[in-house]
Amino acid sequence: MIKESLLVQGMRKKLVENLRQKGITDEKVLEAINAVPRHIFMDLSLERVAYEDRAIGILCEQTISQPSTVAFQTQLLNVKHREKILEIGTGSGYQTAVLYKLSSRVYTIERQKPLYDAAIKVFEKINIHPNCFFGDGYKGLPQFAPFDKILVTCGAPFVPQDLINQLKIGGVMVIPVGDNSQTMYKITKISETETKEESFGDFKFVPMLKDKQK
Ligand code: SAH
């Protein structure tokens, strides 16, 4: 594990209390947030704001979602130990690390090479081993399907059918859907042909990219 100051640990405890007050009730999710050093996933100069409940800019004009959104999506996903998880949009890797605390069978896809490269370095630094892929999240990872859970961390213009196909029966996908702002959906795969959709309010995410990025 990395060394960190008491100040950072204290700030993270406060963040956890803040999330509790904002309605996050899943103790496992709160424990995971308390265990992941969010400041490592951003520019060093941002350490002091790393534990505020706000989104923070990273490379390629992307953002790490605000902690309450990360916690909310993770709580909706309801990850159980040893479940196989697919994340779309590795970004900084922060959400990946939170998922990894809940189940180490995490697969994550990033469309932009500089972000993919940077996230791999951070994972090495904090000694975690998610399976990372540089590729197109719309396509998922058919070679590793089916997944128990799928989490999309960018705003999807629609629900990609390939991702539904890669869910187990009984599996759950959490995905923000919409162009300018997004509605959070929890989609449960009931059978090969049926899904159940529940919505959980409006959010604002960076868009899920369609064109190939370098
Ligand atoms: N989970 C990230 C959130 C980053 S923002 C974190 O905790 O930091 C969303 C990310 O999705 C960005 O890094 C963006 O490059 C990536 N993304 C956008 N479109 C994508 C696509 N089609 N496939 C995979 N990743 C995509």
PDB file of C-alpha atoms and ligand atoms in Angstrom:
ATOM      1  CA  MET A   1       0.000   0.000   0.000  1.00  0.00           C
ATOM      2  CA  ILE A   2       1.102   3.578  -0.530  1.00  0.00           C
ATOM      3  CA  LYS A   3       2.119   5.807   2.367  1.00  0.00           C
ATOM      4  CA  GLU A   4      -0.247   8.651   3.064  1.00  0.00           C
ATOM      5  CA  SER A   5      -0.548  11.429   5.614  1.00  0.00           C
ATOM      6  CA  LEU A   6      -2.985  11.546   8.525  1.00  0.00           C
ATOM      7  CA  LEU A   7      -4.420  14.647   6.873  1.00  0.00           C
ATOM      8  CA  VAL A   8      -5.386  12.662   3.768  1.00  0.00           C
ATOM      9  CA  GLN A   9      -6.844   9.854   5.889  1.00  0.00           C
ATOM     10  CA  GLY A  10      -8.859  12.388   7.875  1.00  0.00           C
ATOM     11  CA  MET A  11     -10.176  14.057   4.719  1.00  0.00           C
ATOM     12  CA  ARG A  12     -11.262  10.679   3.379  1.00  0.00           C
ATOM     13  CA  LYS A  13     -13.113   9.805   6.616  1.00  0.00           C
ATOM     14  CA  LYS A  14     -14.958  13.137   6.317  1.00  0.00           C
ATOM     15  CA  LEU A  15     -15.865  12.326   2.719  1.00  0.00           C
ATOM     16  CA  VAL A  16     -17.339   9.008   3.859  1.00  0.00           C
ATOM     17  CA  GLU A  17     -19.461  10.833   6.484  1.00  0.00           C
ATOM     18  CA  ASN A  18     -20.553  13.301   3.817  1.00  0.00           C
ATOM     19  CA  LEU A  19     -21.645  10.426   1.546  1.00  0.00           C
ATOM     20  CA  ARG A  20     -23.532   8.804   4.420  1.00  0.00           C
ATOM     21  CA  GLN A  21     -25.433  12.064   4.930  1.00  0.00           C
ATOM     22  CA  LYS A  22     -26.192  12.175   1.216  1.00  0.00           C
ATOM     23  CA  GLY A  23     -27.975   8.831   1.466  1.00  0.00           C
ATOM     24  CA  ILE A  24     -25.314   6.204   0.710  1.00  0.00           C
ATOM     25  CA  THR A  25     -26.225   3.367   3.067  1.00  0.00           C
ATOM     26  CA  ASP A  26     -24.261   0.368   1.768  1.00  0.00           C
ATOM     27  CA  GLU A  27     -21.473  -0.098   4.315  1.00  0.00           C
ATOM     28  CA  LYS A  28     -19.365  -2.134   1.868  1.00  0.00           C
ATOM     29  CA  VAL A  29     -19.438   0.748  -0.627  1.00  0.00           C
ATOM     30  CA  LEU A  30     -18.513   3.235   2.117  1.00  0.00           C
ATOM     31  CA  GLU A  31     -15.658   0.967   3.225  1.00  0.00           C
ATOM     32  CA  ALA A  32     -14.391   0.775  -0.366  1.00  0.00           C
ATOM     33  CA  ILE A  33     -14.471   4.592  -0.692  1.00  0.00           C
ATOM     34  CA  ASN A  34     -12.605   4.800   2.614  1.00  0.00           C
ATOM     35  CA  ALA A  35      -9.975   2.374   1.333  1.00  0.00           C
ATOM     36  CA  VAL A  36      -9.168   3.978  -2.040  1.00  0.00           C
ATOM     37  CA  PRO A  37      -6.742   6.944  -2.109  1.00  0.00           C
ATOM     38  CA  ARG A  38      -8.636   9.197  -4.554  1.00  0.00           C
ATOM     39  CA  HIS A  39      -5.849  11.813  -4.577  1.00  0.00           C
ATOM     40  CA  ILE A  40      -3.520   9.349  -6.357  1.00  0.00           C
ATOM     41  CA  PHE A  41      -5.796   9.385  -9.431  1.00  0.00           C
ATOM     42  CA  MET A  42      -5.324  13.078 -10.185  1.00  0.00           C
ATOM     43  CA  ASP A  43      -2.687  15.759 -10.508  1.00  0.00           C
ATOM     44  CA  LEU A  44      -0.574  16.109  -7.351  1.00  0.00           C
ATOM     45  CA  SER A  45      -1.564  19.761  -6.961  1.00  0.00           C
ATOM     46  CA  LEU A  46      -5.201  18.735  -6.452  1.00  0.00           C
ATOM     47  CA  GLU A  47      -4.606  16.666  -3.311  1.00  0.00           C
ATOM     48  CA  ARG A  48      -6.394  19.201  -1.111  1.00  0.00           C
ATOM     49  CA  VAL A  49      -9.640  19.032  -3.096  1.00  0.00           C
ATOM     50  CA  ALA A  50      -9.481  15.299  -3.845  1.00  0.00           C
ATOM     51  CA  TYR A  51     -11.863  14.461  -1.013  1.00  0.00           C
ATOM     52  CA  GLU A  52     -14.450  17.125  -1.691  1.00  0.00           C
ATOM     53  CA  ASP A  53     -17.622  15.845  -3.287  1.00  0.00           C
ATOM     54  CA  ARG A  54     -16.896  17.204  -6.734  1.00  0.00           C
ATOM     55  CA  ALA A  55     -15.897  16.016 -10.191  1.00  0.00           C
ATOM     56  CA  ILE A  56     -12.251  16.690 -11.083  1.00  0.00           C
ATOM     57  CA  GLY A  57     -10.634  17.183 -14.478  1.00  0.00           C
ATOM     58  CA  ILE A  58      -8.172  14.577 -15.747  1.00  0.00           C
ATOM     59  CA  LEU A  59      -6.384  14.050 -19.101  1.00  0.00           C
ATOM     60  CA  CYS A  60      -8.171  14.341 -22.475  1.00  0.00           C
ATOM     61  CA  GLU A  61     -10.810  16.734 -21.103  1.00  0.00           C
ATOM     62  CA  GLN A  62     -12.412  13.945 -19.096  1.00  0.00           C
ATOM     63  CA  THR A  63     -13.441  13.967 -15.440  1.00  0.00           C
ATOM     64  CA  ILE A  64     -13.411  11.673 -12.432  1.00  0.00           C
ATOM     65  CA  SER A  65     -17.053  11.599 -11.417  1.00  0.00           C
ATOM     66  CA  GLN A  66     -17.863  13.183  -8.077  1.00  0.00           C
ATOM     67  CA  PRO A  67     -17.576  10.725  -5.181  1.00  0.00           C
ATOM     68  CA  SER A  68     -21.325  10.775  -4.454  1.00  0.00           C
ATOM     69  CA  THR A  69     -21.983   9.680  -8.070  1.00  0.00           C
ATOM     70  CA  VAL A  70     -19.322   6.957  -7.862  1.00  0.00           C
ATOM     71  CA  ALA A  71     -20.845   5.761  -4.574  1.00  0.00           C
ATOM     72  CA  PHE A  72     -24.410   5.953  -5.940  1.00  0.00           C
ATOM     73  CA  GLN A  73     -23.618   3.952  -9.091  1.00  0.00           C
ATOM     74  CA  THR A  74     -21.625   1.407  -7.077  1.00  0.00           C
ATOM     75  CA  GLN A  75     -24.444   1.021  -4.551  1.00  0.00           C
ATOM     76  CA  LEU A  76     -26.970   0.463  -7.365  1.00  0.00           C
ATOM     77  CA  LEU A  77     -24.695  -2.182  -8.879  1.00  0.00           C
ATOM     78  CA  ASN A  78     -24.739  -4.151  -5.583  1.00  0.00           C
ATOM     79  CA  VAL A  79     -21.479  -5.998  -6.203  1.00  0.00           C
ATOM     80  CA  LYS A  80     -20.997  -9.332  -4.437  1.00  0.00           C
ATOM     81  CA  HIS A  81     -17.624 -10.914  -3.661  1.00  0.00           C
ATOM     82  CA  ARG A  82     -16.131 -12.702  -6.723  1.00  0.00           C
ATOM     83  CA  GLU A  83     -18.682 -11.363  -9.182  1.00  0.00           C
ATOM     84  CA  LYS A  84     -17.336 -10.608 -12.647  1.00  0.00           C
ATOM     85  CA  ILE A  85     -17.656  -6.904 -13.376  1.00  0.00           C
ATOM     86  CA  LEU A  86     -17.244  -4.929 -16.607  1.00  0.00           C
ATOM     87  CA  GLU A  87     -16.664  -1.178 -16.405  1.00  0.00           C
ATOM     88  CA  ILE A  88     -16.964   1.057 -19.480  1.00  0.00           C
ATOM     89  CA  GLY A  89     -14.791   4.181 -19.215  1.00  0.00           C
ATOM     90  CA  THR A  90     -11.686   3.540 -17.072  1.00  0.00           C
ATOM     91  CA  GLY A  91     -10.794   7.240 -17.087  1.00  0.00           C
ATOM     92  CA  SER A  92      -8.559   7.932 -14.082  1.00  0.00           C
ATOM     93  CA  GLY A  93      -9.182   4.423 -12.737  1.00  0.00           C
ATOM     94  CA  TYR A  94     -10.763   5.647  -9.484  1.00  0.00           C
ATOM     95  CA  GLN A  95     -14.114   3.925 -10.020  1.00  0.00           C
ATOM     96  CA  THR A  96     -12.252   0.792 -11.163  1.00  0.00           C
ATOM     97  CA  ALA A  97     -10.331   0.748  -7.867  1.00  0.00           C
ATOM     98  CA  VAL A  98     -13.561   1.143  -5.850  1.00  0.00           C
ATOM     99  CA  LEU A  99     -15.099  -1.798  -7.748  1.00  0.00           C
ATOM    100  CA  TYR A 100     -11.911  -3.818  -7.259  1.00  0.00           C
ATOM    101  CA  LYS A 101     -12.265  -3.484  -3.471  1.00  0.00           C
ATOM    102  CA  LEU A 102     -15.669  -5.180  -3.763  1.00  0.00           C
ATOM    103  CA  SER A 103     -14.661  -7.912  -6.211  1.00  0.00           C
ATOM    104  CA  SER A 104     -11.220  -8.418  -7.729  1.00  0.00           C
ATOM    105  CA  ARG A 105     -12.683  -9.784 -10.997  1.00  0.00           C
ATOM    106  CA  VAL A 106     -12.894  -6.395 -12.675  1.00  0.00           C
ATOM    107  CA  TYR A 107     -12.562  -5.764 -16.432  1.00  0.00           C
ATOM    108  CA  THR A 108     -12.380  -2.180 -17.628  1.00  0.00           C
ATOM    109  CA  ILE A 109     -12.319  -0.564 -21.083  1.00  0.00           C
ATOM    110  CA  GLU A 110     -11.025   2.893 -22.023  1.00  0.00           C
ATOM    111  CA  ARG A 111     -11.301   4.531 -25.446  1.00  0.00           C
ATOM    112  CA  GLN A 112      -8.476   7.052 -25.062  1.00  0.00           C
ATOM    113  CA  LYS A 113      -4.894   5.818 -25.012  1.00  0.00           C
ATOM    114  CA  PRO A 114      -3.350   8.471 -22.723  1.00  0.00           C
ATOM    115  CA  LEU A 115      -5.972   7.701 -20.059  1.00  0.00           C
ATOM    116  CA  TYR A 116      -5.571   3.939 -20.483  1.00  0.00           C
ATOM    117  CA  ASP A 117      -1.766   4.283 -20.082  1.00  0.00           C
ATOM    118  CA  ALA A 118      -2.044   6.580 -17.053  1.00  0.00           C
ATOM    119  CA  ALA A 119      -4.577   4.348 -15.270  1.00  0.00           C
ATOM    120  CA  ILE A 120      -2.348   1.277 -15.669  1.00  0.00           C
ATOM    121  CA  LYS A 121       0.508   3.164 -13.980  1.00  0.00           C
ATOM    122  CA  VAL A 122      -1.705   4.121 -11.032  1.00  0.00           C
ATOM    123  CA  PHE A 123      -2.967   0.536 -10.626  1.00  0.00           C
ATOM    124  CA  GLU A 124       0.654  -0.634 -10.432  1.00  0.00           C
ATOM    125  CA  LYS A 125       1.430   2.048  -7.867  1.00  0.00           C
ATOM    126  CA  ILE A 126      -1.386   0.985  -5.540  1.00  0.00           C
ATOM    127  CA  ASN A 127      -0.845  -2.694  -6.354  1.00  0.00           C
ATOM    128  CA  ILE A 128      -4.237  -3.662  -7.722  1.00  0.00           C
ATOM    129  CA  HIS A 129      -4.784  -5.805 -10.809  1.00  0.00           C
ATOM    130  CA  PRO A 130      -7.934  -5.106 -12.781  1.00  0.00           C
ATOM    131  CA  ASN A 131      -7.986  -6.400 -16.382  1.00  0.00           C
ATOM    132  CA  CYS A 132      -7.513  -3.282 -18.527  1.00  0.00           C
ATOM    133  CA  PHE A 133      -8.384  -2.908 -22.205  1.00  0.00           C
ATOM    134  CA  PHE A 134      -7.877  -0.099 -24.695  1.00  0.00           C
ATOM    135  CA  GLY A 135     -10.940  -0.351 -26.906  1.00  0.00           C
ATOM    136  CA  ASP A 136     -14.533   0.506 -27.637  1.00  0.00           C
ATOM    137  CA  GLY A 137     -16.958   0.252 -24.754  1.00  0.00           C
ATOM    138  CA  TYR A 138     -19.944  -0.016 -27.110  1.00  0.00           C
ATOM    139  CA  LYS A 139     -18.649  -3.456 -28.070  1.00  0.00           C
ATOM    140  CA  GLY A 140     -17.841  -4.613 -24.532  1.00  0.00           C
ATOM    141  CA  LEU A 141     -15.618  -7.682 -24.153  1.00  0.00           C
ATOM    142  CA  PRO A 142     -17.455 -10.604 -25.771  1.00  0.00           C
ATOM    143  CA  GLN A 143     -14.429 -12.858 -25.226  1.00  0.00           C
ATOM    144  CA  PHE A 144     -14.834 -12.517 -21.421  1.00  0.00           C
ATOM    145  CA  ALA A 145     -18.650 -12.479 -21.254  1.00  0.00           C
ATOM    146  CA  PRO A 146     -20.963 -13.145 -19.535  1.00  0.00           C
ATOM    147  CA  PHE A 147     -20.639 -10.591 -16.725  1.00  0.00           C
ATOM    148  CA  ASP A 148     -22.606 -10.443 -13.466  1.00  0.00           C
ATOM    149  CA  LYS A 149     -22.554  -6.666 -13.504  1.00  0.00           C
ATOM    150  CA  ILE A 150     -21.779  -3.907 -16.020  1.00  0.00           C
ATOM    151  CA  LEU A 151     -21.139  -0.288 -15.033  1.00  0.00           C
ATOM    152  CA  VAL A 152     -21.025   2.499 -17.625  1.00  0.00           C
ATOM    153  CA  THR A 153     -19.300   5.656 -16.391  1.00  0.00           C
ATOM    154  CA  CYS A 154     -19.889   7.901 -19.435  1.00  0.00           C
ATOM    155  CA  GLY A 155     -23.172   9.282 -20.760  1.00  0.00           C
ATOM    156  CA  ALA A 156     -24.537   6.788 -23.296  1.00  0.00           C
ATOM    157  CA  PRO A 157     -26.817   8.082 -26.076  1.00  0.00           C
ATOM    158  CA  PHE A 158     -28.636   4.707 -25.949  1.00  0.00           C
ATOM    159  CA  VAL A 159     -28.289   1.346 -24.206  1.00  0.00           C
ATOM    160  CA  PRO A 160     -25.821  -0.695 -26.317  1.00  0.00           C
ATOM    161  CA  GLN A 161     -27.348  -4.072 -27.213  1.00  0.00           C
ATOM    162  CA  ASP A 162     -23.896  -5.704 -27.209  1.00  0.00           C
ATOM    163  CA  LEU A 163     -23.612  -4.904 -23.494  1.00  0.00           C
ATOM    164  CA  ILE A 164     -27.051  -6.365 -22.717  1.00  0.00           C
ATOM    165  CA  ASN A 165     -25.979  -9.492 -24.627  1.00  0.00           C
ATOM    166  CA  GLN A 166     -22.893  -9.775 -22.413  1.00  0.00           C
ATOM    167  CA  LEU A 167     -24.879  -9.745 -19.137  1.00  0.00           C
ATOM    168  CA  LYS A 168     -25.733 -12.986 -17.346  1.00  0.00           C
ATOM    169  CA  ILE A 169     -29.406 -13.761 -16.845  1.00  0.00           C
ATOM    170  CA  GLY A 170     -30.140 -12.065 -13.512  1.00  0.00           C
ATOM    171  CA  GLY A 171     -27.234  -9.691 -14.147  1.00  0.00           C
ATOM    172  CA  VAL A 172     -27.456  -5.924 -13.707  1.00  0.00           C
ATOM    173  CA  MET A 173     -26.180  -2.977 -15.734  1.00  0.00           C
ATOM    174  CA  VAL A 174     -26.033   0.560 -14.338  1.00  0.00           C
ATOM    175  CA  ILE A 175     -25.877   3.115 -17.139  1.00  0.00           C
ATOM    176  CA  PRO A 176     -26.512   6.863 -17.450  1.00  0.00           C
ATOM    177  CA  VAL A 177     -28.513   7.383 -20.666  1.00  0.00           C
ATOM    178  CA  GLY A 178     -29.025  10.676 -22.502  1.00  0.00           C
ATOM    179  CA  ASP A 179     -27.271  13.266 -24.649  1.00  0.00           C
ATOM    180  CA  ASN A 180     -26.883  16.535 -22.725  1.00  0.00           C
ATOM    181  CA  SER A 181     -27.852  15.214 -19.335  1.00  0.00           C
ATOM    182  CA  GLN A 182     -28.499  11.619 -18.419  1.00  0.00           C
ATOM    183  CA  THR A 183     -31.002   9.558 -16.504  1.00  0.00           C
ATOM    184  CA  MET A 184     -29.473   6.813 -14.394  1.00  0.00           C
ATOM    185  CA  TYR A 185     -30.876   3.406 -15.272  1.00  0.00           C
ATOM    186  CA  LYS A 186     -30.543   0.085 -13.520  1.00  0.00           C
ATOM    187  CA  ILE A 187     -31.255  -2.618 -16.096  1.00  0.00           C
ATOM    188  CA  THR A 188     -31.803  -6.178 -14.915  1.00  0.00           C
ATOM    189  CA  LYS A 189     -31.611  -8.991 -17.474  1.00  0.00           C
ATOM    190  CA  ILE A 190     -34.600 -11.204 -16.746  1.00  0.00           C
ATOM    191  CA  SER A 191     -34.218 -13.676 -19.633  1.00  0.00           C
ATOM    192  CA  GLU A 192     -32.415 -13.887 -22.990  1.00  0.00           C
ATOM    193  CA  THR A 193     -35.016 -11.531 -24.441  1.00  0.00           C
ATOM    194  CA  GLU A 194     -36.394  -9.487 -21.493  1.00  0.00           C
ATOM    195  CA  THR A 195     -35.007  -6.728 -19.324  1.00  0.00           C
ATOM    196  CA  LYS A 196     -36.443  -4.726 -16.424  1.00  0.00           C
ATOM    197  CA  GLU A 197     -35.551  -1.021 -16.337  1.00  0.00           C
ATOM    198  CA  GLU A 198     -35.654   1.251 -13.278  1.00  0.00           C
ATOM    199  CA  SER A 199     -34.630   4.915 -13.300  1.00  0.00           C
ATOM    200  CA  PHE A 200     -32.854   6.826 -10.544  1.00  0.00           C
ATOM    201  CA  GLY A 201     -32.782  10.531 -11.347  1.00  0.00           C
ATOM    202  CA  ASP A 202     -30.732  12.865 -13.512  1.00  0.00           C
ATOM    203  CA  PHE A 203     -26.948  13.206 -13.691  1.00  0.00           C
ATOM    204  CA  LYS A 204     -24.345  14.853 -15.873  1.00  0.00           C
ATOM    205  CA  PHE A 205     -21.570  12.716 -17.402  1.00  0.00           C
ATOM    206  CA  VAL A 206     -18.999  13.228 -20.141  1.00  0.00           C
ATOM    207  CA  PRO A 207     -20.299  11.614 -23.348  1.00  0.00           C
ATOM    208  CA  MET A 208     -19.657   8.035 -24.388  1.00  0.00           C
ATOM    209  CA  LEU A 209     -17.524   8.489 -27.510  1.00  0.00           C
ATOM    210  CA  LYS A 210     -18.400   6.901 -30.819  1.00  0.00           C
ATOM    211  CA  ASP A 211     -15.388   7.808 -32.943  1.00  0.00           C
ATOM    212  CA  LYS A 212     -12.062   6.114 -32.610  1.00  0.00           C
ATOM    213  CA  GLN A 213      -9.732   8.135 -30.391  1.00  0.00           C
ATOM    214  CA  LYS A 214      -5.945   8.027 -30.318  1.00  0.00           C
TER     215      LYS A 214
HETATM  216  N1  SAH B   1     -14.678   5.866 -14.249  1.00  0.00           N
HETATM  217  C1  SAH B   1     -13.915   7.061 -14.562  1.00  0.00           C
HETATM  218  C2  SAH B   1     -14.795   8.108 -15.185  1.00  0.00           C
HETATM  219  C3  SAH B   1     -14.094   8.801 -16.295  1.00  0.00           C
HETATM  220  S1  SAH B   1     -15.103   9.773 -17.360  1.00  0.00           S
HETATM  221  C4  SAH B   1     -13.159   7.562 -13.347  1.00  0.00           C
HETATM  222  O1  SAH B   1     -13.445   7.127 -12.229  1.00  0.00           O
HETATM  223  O2  SAH B   1     -12.261   8.391 -13.505  1.00  0.00           O
HETATM  224  C5  SAH B   1     -15.613   8.606 -18.581  1.00  0.00           C
HETATM  225  C6  SAH B   1     -14.527   7.899 -19.347  1.00  0.00           C
HETATM  226  O3  SAH B   1     -15.165   7.147 -20.373  1.00  0.00           O
HETATM  227  C7  SAH B   1     -13.508   8.792 -20.047  1.00  0.00           C
HETATM  228  O4  SAH B   1     -12.235   8.406 -19.654  1.00  0.00           O
HETATM  229  C8  SAH B   1     -13.724   8.514 -21.537  1.00  0.00           C
HETATM  230  O5  SAH B   1     -12.549   8.582 -22.305  1.00  0.00           O
HETATM  231  C9  SAH B   1     -14.290   7.106 -21.490  1.00  0.00           C
HETATM  232  N2  SAH B   1     -15.064   6.734 -22.674  1.00  0.00           N
HETATM  233  C10 SAH B   1     -15.851   7.529 -23.432  1.00  0.00           C
HETATM  234  N3  SAH B   1     -16.402   6.827 -24.459  1.00  0.00           N
HETATM  235  C11 SAH B   1     -15.949   5.557 -24.334  1.00  0.00           C
HETATM  236  C12 SAH B   1     -16.150   4.366 -25.102  1.00  0.00           C
HETATM  237  N4  SAH B   1     -16.910   4.340 -26.194  1.00  0.00           N
HETATM  238  N5  SAH B   1     -15.535   3.240 -24.676  1.00  0.00           N
HETATM  239  C13 SAH B   1     -14.743   3.228 -23.568  1.00  0.00           C
HETATM  240  N6  SAH B   1     -14.507   4.338 -22.816  1.00  0.00           N
HETATM  241  C14 SAH B   1     -15.105   5.481 -23.195  1.00  0.00           C
END
